[in-house]
Amino acid sequence: DSGVTQTPKHLITATGQRVTLRCSPRSGDLSVYWYQQSLDQGLQFLIQYYNGEERAKGNILERFSAQQFPDLHSELNLSSLELGDSALYFCASSVGSSGLEQYFGPGTRLTVT
Amino acid sequence: GNSVTQMEGPVTLSEEAFLTINCTYTATGYPSLFWYVQYPGEGLQLLLKATKADDKGSNKGFEATYRKETTSFHLEKGSVQVSDSAVYFCALAGGTSYGKLTFGQGTILTVHP
């Protein structure tokens, strides 16, 4: 158990809908990272927050947004969902902001039908 | 930009065989290198890491040495077990990819009794 929690574990929704994925980092970790894992794209970095501020951005679509709250949990919002958004979404956390030694949650499997 | 290339898989071995999974990278600056493992239905777990040239990371019988001259970080284990069956990801962080992990495509390892 990495100490990173993600909810829900599974999510099934229809095209055009909006969903919110939640992540709680390990105790003491200030950085939260979001990754998308799909069969065709592999593991792709989406976005990083450090202590409430956006720190780094990767291949995140404009339909997707994230935030980190004062209690350090983070939410990833996915809107206008398309079939191609079906993937595993992982959250990771680390103490600092450098990206070193990230601990991953169990993931949320999103299926868009 | 930074990139990681892993050997093509899948890899199938018999128990107690020697394992090598090749990993090479392209990066500017001085990245840190990692191997992560993903067991079926689970998130990624940090297996080992190396933060500078010639460092050797090791854990659970697995080893990898950071070779700057060949830009490689090959994963090895002397005697694999059925329980090692998983997907292995090579990754880098730091350098110019501050704040995110860049992953290879993953190598599926299956070990038969």
mmCIF file of C-alpha atoms in Angstrom:
data_model
loop_
_atom_site.group_PDB
_atom_site.id
_atom_site.type_symbol
_atom_site.label_atom_id
_atom_site.label_comp_id
_atom_site.label_asym_id
_atom_site.label_seq_id
_atom_site.Cartn_x
_atom_site.Cartn_y
_atom_site.Cartn_z
ATOM 1 C CA ASP A 1 0.000 0.000 0.000
ATOM 2 C CA SER A 2 1.594 3.256 -1.184
ATOM 3 C CA GLY A 3 -0.530 5.494 1.028
ATOM 4 C CA VAL A 4 -2.030 7.265 -1.974
ATOM 5 C CA THR A 5 -5.782 6.771 -2.310
ATOM 6 C CA GLN A 6 -7.948 7.258 -5.355
ATOM 7 C CA THR A 7 -11.711 7.169 -5.773
ATOM 8 C CA PRO A 8 -13.657 5.795 -7.433
ATOM 9 C CA LYS A 9 -11.930 2.587 -8.490
ATOM 10 C CA HIS A 10 -14.107 2.179 -11.561
ATOM 11 C CA LEU A 11 -16.258 4.646 -13.472
ATOM 12 C CA ILE A 12 -18.508 3.949 -16.433
ATOM 13 C CA THR A 13 -20.125 6.878 -18.187
ATOM 14 C CA ALA A 14 -21.436 7.982 -21.570
ATOM 15 C CA THR A 15 -19.907 10.198 -24.209
ATOM 16 C CA GLY A 16 -20.420 13.900 -23.602
ATOM 17 C CA GLN A 17 -20.598 13.505 -19.831
ATOM 18 C CA ARG A 18 -18.365 15.009 -17.137
ATOM 19 C CA VAL A 19 -16.656 13.107 -14.315
ATOM 20 C CA THR A 20 -14.446 13.943 -11.342
ATOM 21 C CA LEU A 21 -11.635 11.730 -10.104
ATOM 22 C CA ARG A 22 -10.294 12.219 -6.607
ATOM 23 C CA CYS A 23 -6.852 11.644 -5.127
ATOM 24 C CA SER A 24 -5.499 11.896 -1.587
ATOM 25 C CA PRO A 25 -1.695 12.006 -1.382
ATOM 26 C CA ARG A 26 0.495 10.295 1.202
ATOM 27 C CA SER A 27 0.671 12.069 4.511
ATOM 28 C CA GLY A 28 3.299 14.817 4.283
ATOM 29 C CA ASP A 29 3.510 14.859 0.479
ATOM 30 C CA LEU A 30 2.951 18.262 -1.086
ATOM 31 C CA SER A 31 3.049 17.313 -4.768
ATOM 32 C CA VAL A 32 0.304 15.522 -6.669
ATOM 33 C CA TYR A 33 0.738 14.265 -10.221
ATOM 34 C CA TRP A 34 -1.864 12.895 -12.642
ATOM 35 C CA TYR A 35 -1.074 10.332 -15.342
ATOM 36 C CA GLN A 36 -3.164 8.634 -17.999
ATOM 37 C CA GLN A 37 -2.438 5.037 -19.012
ATOM 38 C CA SER A 38 -3.932 3.759 -22.251
ATOM 39 C CA LEU A 39 -3.039 0.916 -24.582
ATOM 40 C CA ASP A 40 -2.103 3.165 -27.487
ATOM 41 C CA GLN A 41 -0.413 6.045 -25.644
ATOM 42 C CA GLY A 42 1.174 4.226 -22.714
ATOM 43 C CA LEU A 43 1.726 6.229 -19.520
ATOM 44 C CA GLN A 44 1.423 9.950 -20.139
ATOM 45 C CA PHE A 45 1.972 12.748 -17.644
ATOM 46 C CA LEU A 46 -0.965 15.126 -17.453
ATOM 47 C CA ILE A 47 -0.339 17.712 -14.746
ATOM 48 C CA GLN A 48 1.393 18.398 -11.429
ATOM 49 C CA TYR A 49 0.335 20.469 -8.446
ATOM 50 C CA TYR A 50 2.596 21.475 -5.605
ATOM 51 C CA ASN A 51 1.088 22.836 -2.399
ATOM 52 C CA GLY A 52 -1.994 24.092 -4.224
ATOM 53 C CA GLU A 53 -0.250 25.621 -7.223
ATOM 54 C CA GLU A 54 0.036 24.222 -10.725
ATOM 55 C CA ARG A 55 3.718 23.355 -11.232
ATOM 56 C CA ALA A 56 4.027 21.447 -14.509
ATOM 57 C CA LYS A 57 1.756 20.603 -17.398
ATOM 58 C CA GLY A 58 2.006 17.748 -19.843
ATOM 59 C CA ASN A 59 -0.262 16.407 -22.541
ATOM 60 C CA ILE A 60 -3.471 17.450 -20.853
ATOM 61 C CA LEU A 61 -6.446 18.186 -23.081
ATOM 62 C CA GLU A 62 -8.325 21.463 -22.724
ATOM 63 C CA ARG A 63 -11.412 19.419 -21.762
ATOM 64 C CA PHE A 64 -9.518 18.231 -18.698
ATOM 65 C CA SER A 65 -8.722 20.325 -15.631
ATOM 66 C CA ALA A 66 -7.370 19.703 -12.171
ATOM 67 C CA GLN A 67 -6.935 21.423 -8.859
ATOM 68 C CA GLN A 68 -5.350 20.816 -5.487
ATOM 69 C CA PHE A 69 -7.209 21.873 -2.380
ATOM 70 C CA PRO A 70 -5.876 23.336 0.917
ATOM 71 C CA ASP A 71 -5.976 19.870 2.512
ATOM 72 C CA LEU A 72 -3.741 18.762 -0.419
ATOM 73 C CA HIS A 73 -6.182 16.345 -1.993
ATOM 74 C CA SER A 74 -6.605 16.772 -5.730
ATOM 75 C CA GLU A 75 -9.375 16.343 -8.252
ATOM 76 C CA LEU A 76 -9.137 15.728 -11.980
ATOM 77 C CA ASN A 77 -12.165 16.855 -13.943
ATOM 78 C CA LEU A 78 -12.827 15.351 -17.353
ATOM 79 C CA SER A 79 -15.588 16.890 -19.464
ATOM 80 C CA SER A 80 -17.219 16.337 -22.860
ATOM 81 C CA LEU A 81 -15.963 12.787 -22.628
ATOM 82 C CA GLU A 82 -15.084 10.855 -25.766
ATOM 83 C CA LEU A 83 -14.579 7.139 -26.319
ATOM 84 C CA GLY A 84 -10.831 7.763 -26.549
ATOM 85 C CA ASP A 85 -10.746 9.064 -22.987
ATOM 86 C CA SER A 86 -11.284 5.526 -21.713
ATOM 87 C CA ALA A 87 -8.122 4.741 -19.753
ATOM 88 C CA LEU A 88 -6.606 4.178 -16.337
ATOM 89 C CA TYR A 89 -5.951 7.434 -14.525
ATOM 90 C CA PHE A 90 -3.254 7.363 -11.881
ATOM 91 C CA CYS A 91 -2.459 9.853 -9.216
ATOM 92 C CA ALA A 92 0.996 9.968 -7.630
ATOM 93 C CA SER A 93 2.480 12.031 -4.844
ATOM 94 C CA SER A 94 5.900 13.068 -3.625
ATOM 95 C CA VAL A 95 7.339 15.179 -0.852
ATOM 96 C CA GLY A 96 8.996 17.802 -3.049
ATOM 97 C CA SER A 97 8.289 19.297 -6.437
ATOM 98 C CA SER A 98 11.137 17.812 -8.460
ATOM 99 C CA GLY A 99 9.276 14.692 -9.572
ATOM 100 C CA LEU A 100 11.687 12.336 -7.852
ATOM 101 C CA GLU A 101 10.428 9.284 -5.958
ATOM 102 C CA GLN A 102 6.731 9.412 -6.781
ATOM 103 C CA TYR A 103 4.312 7.013 -5.095
ATOM 104 C CA PHE A 104 1.332 5.892 -7.119
ATOM 105 C CA GLY A 105 -2.255 5.234 -6.166
ATOM 106 C CA PRO A 106 -4.215 2.196 -7.399
ATOM 107 C CA GLY A 107 -5.806 4.144 -10.244
ATOM 108 C CA THR A 108 -9.305 4.884 -11.504
ATOM 109 C CA ARG A 109 -10.442 2.922 -14.525
ATOM 110 C CA LEU A 110 -12.654 5.121 -16.690
ATOM 111 C CA THR A 111 -14.812 3.543 -19.363
ATOM 112 C CA VAL A 112 -16.667 5.840 -21.748
ATOM 113 C CA THR A 113 -19.468 4.135 -23.689
ATOM 114 C CA GLY B 1 12.655 16.372 -25.294
ATOM 115 C CA ASN B 2 13.318 13.505 -22.943
ATOM 116 C CA SER B 3 12.426 9.958 -23.928
ATOM 117 C CA VAL B 4 12.805 6.386 -22.688
ATOM 118 C CA THR B 5 12.990 3.295 -24.877
ATOM 119 C CA GLN B 6 12.499 -0.214 -23.513
ATOM 120 C CA MET B 7 13.138 -3.508 -25.213
ATOM 121 C CA GLU B 8 10.248 -4.944 -27.125
ATOM 122 C CA GLY B 9 8.222 -7.450 -25.177
ATOM 123 C CA PRO B 10 6.639 -9.571 -23.982
ATOM 124 C CA VAL B 11 9.326 -11.600 -22.237
ATOM 125 C CA THR B 12 8.599 -15.179 -21.215
ATOM 126 C CA LEU B 13 10.989 -17.068 -18.922
ATOM 127 C CA SER B 14 11.095 -20.209 -16.851
ATOM 128 C CA GLU B 15 11.475 -19.952 -13.099
ATOM 129 C CA GLU B 16 15.112 -19.421 -11.969
ATOM 130 C CA ALA B 17 16.150 -18.017 -15.367
ATOM 131 C CA PHE B 18 18.223 -14.840 -15.699
ATOM 132 C CA LEU B 19 16.337 -11.675 -16.588
ATOM 133 C CA THR B 20 17.493 -8.632 -18.518
ATOM 134 C CA ILE B 21 15.170 -5.867 -19.664
ATOM 135 C CA ASN B 22 16.952 -3.214 -21.673
ATOM 136 C CA CYS B 23 16.283 0.479 -21.187
ATOM 137 C CA THR B 24 17.935 3.428 -22.910
ATOM 138 C CA TYR B 25 17.149 7.081 -22.518
ATOM 139 C CA THR B 26 17.569 10.456 -24.160
ATOM 140 C CA ALA B 27 17.742 13.447 -21.869
ATOM 141 C CA THR B 28 19.378 16.783 -21.395
ATOM 142 C CA GLY B 29 20.803 17.639 -18.034
ATOM 143 C CA TYR B 30 21.296 14.987 -15.373
ATOM 144 C CA PRO B 31 18.115 12.963 -14.886
ATOM 145 C CA SER B 32 17.373 10.385 -12.233
ATOM 146 C CA LEU B 33 16.379 6.928 -13.447
ATOM 147 C CA PHE B 34 13.775 4.541 -12.110
ATOM 148 C CA TRP B 35 12.221 1.140 -12.593
ATOM 149 C CA TYR B 36 8.574 0.772 -11.671
ATOM 150 C CA VAL B 37 6.604 -2.498 -11.565
ATOM 151 C CA GLN B 38 2.876 -2.928 -12.145
ATOM 152 C CA TYR B 39 1.250 -6.157 -10.980
ATOM 153 C CA PRO B 40 -2.073 -7.167 -12.566
ATOM 154 C CA GLY B 41 -4.894 -4.882 -11.476
ATOM 155 C CA GLU B 42 -2.641 -2.664 -9.360
ATOM 156 C CA GLY B 43 -0.914 0.688 -9.509
ATOM 157 C CA LEU B 44 2.774 1.257 -10.119
ATOM 158 C CA GLN B 45 5.295 0.482 -7.419
ATOM 159 C CA LEU B 46 8.767 1.975 -7.309
ATOM 160 C CA LEU B 47 11.173 -0.946 -7.668
ATOM 161 C CA LEU B 48 14.541 0.824 -7.653
ATOM 162 C CA LYS B 49 16.223 4.090 -8.544
ATOM 163 C CA ALA B 50 19.573 5.697 -9.337
ATOM 164 C CA THR B 51 20.212 9.408 -9.152
ATOM 165 C CA LYS B 52 23.646 9.821 -10.728
ATOM 166 C CA ALA B 53 26.028 8.150 -13.146
ATOM 167 C CA ASP B 54 27.461 4.784 -12.007
ATOM 168 C CA ASP B 55 24.934 4.480 -9.193
ATOM 169 C CA LYS B 56 23.463 1.001 -8.823
ATOM 170 C CA GLY B 57 19.882 0.677 -7.649
ATOM 171 C CA SER B 58 18.796 -2.616 -6.134
ATOM 172 C CA ASN B 59 15.716 -4.107 -4.500
ATOM 173 C CA LYS B 60 14.181 -7.597 -4.129
ATOM 174 C CA GLY B 61 17.019 -9.161 -6.117
ATOM 175 C CA PHE B 62 16.639 -6.731 -9.022
ATOM 176 C CA GLU B 63 19.513 -4.441 -10.009
ATOM 177 C CA ALA B 64 20.145 -1.658 -12.515
ATOM 178 C CA THR B 65 23.214 0.531 -13.064
ATOM 179 C CA TYR B 66 23.045 4.125 -14.373
ATOM 180 C CA ARG B 67 25.405 4.163 -17.367
ATOM 181 C CA LYS B 68 25.836 7.699 -18.671
ATOM 182 C CA GLU B 69 28.268 6.697 -21.430
ATOM 183 C CA THR B 70 25.716 4.346 -23.010
ATOM 184 C CA THR B 71 22.625 6.232 -21.722
ATOM 185 C CA SER B 72 21.272 2.977 -20.353
ATOM 186 C CA PHE B 73 19.633 1.603 -17.218
ATOM 187 C CA HIS B 74 19.083 -2.106 -17.864
ATOM 188 C CA LEU B 75 17.144 -4.135 -15.302
ATOM 189 C CA GLU B 76 18.581 -7.513 -14.242
ATOM 190 C CA LYS B 77 17.693 -10.328 -11.887
ATOM 191 C CA GLY B 78 19.704 -13.487 -11.453
ATOM 192 C CA SER B 79 16.837 -15.900 -10.769
ATOM 193 C CA VAL B 80 13.240 -14.939 -11.491
ATOM 194 C CA GLN B 81 10.197 -16.329 -9.707
ATOM 195 C CA VAL B 82 6.612 -16.804 -10.856
ATOM 196 C CA SER B 83 5.673 -13.929 -8.529
ATOM 197 C CA ASP B 84 7.846 -11.558 -10.626
ATOM 198 C CA SER B 85 5.327 -11.759 -13.470
ATOM 199 C CA ALA B 86 4.259 -8.159 -14.050
ATOM 200 C CA VAL B 87 4.779 -5.163 -16.326
ATOM 201 C CA TYR B 88 8.060 -3.308 -15.826
ATOM 202 C CA PHE B 89 8.471 0.376 -16.698
ATOM 203 C CA CYS B 90 11.697 2.290 -17.025
ATOM 204 C CA ALA B 91 11.339 6.008 -16.308
ATOM 205 C CA LEU B 92 13.325 9.182 -15.867
ATOM 206 C CA ALA B 93 12.756 12.410 -13.977
ATOM 207 C CA GLY B 94 14.646 15.636 -13.541
ATOM 208 C CA GLY B 95 16.909 17.295 -16.076
ATOM 209 C CA THR B 96 14.646 19.338 -18.287
ATOM 210 C CA SER B 97 11.580 17.260 -17.396
ATOM 211 C CA TYR B 98 11.404 18.696 -13.921
ATOM 212 C CA GLY B 99 8.263 17.665 -12.117
ATOM 213 C CA LYS B 100 7.224 14.679 -14.208
ATOM 214 C CA LEU B 101 8.171 11.104 -14.929
ATOM 215 C CA THR B 102 8.766 10.119 -18.538
ATOM 216 C CA PHE B 103 8.029 6.422 -19.004
ATOM 217 C CA GLY B 104 9.066 3.783 -21.456
ATOM 218 C CA GLN B 105 6.375 1.699 -23.087
ATOM 219 C CA GLY B 106 6.575 -1.096 -20.522
ATOM 220 C CA THR B 107 7.719 -4.703 -20.810
ATOM 221 C CA ILE B 108 5.407 -7.570 -19.920
ATOM 222 C CA LEU B 109 7.238 -10.330 -18.068
ATOM 223 C CA THR B 110 5.685 -13.773 -17.652
ATOM 224 C CA VAL B 111 7.496 -16.397 -15.601
ATOM 225 C CA HIS B 112 6.409 -20.043 -15.873
ATOM 226 C CA PRO B 113 7.004 -22.676 -13.169
#
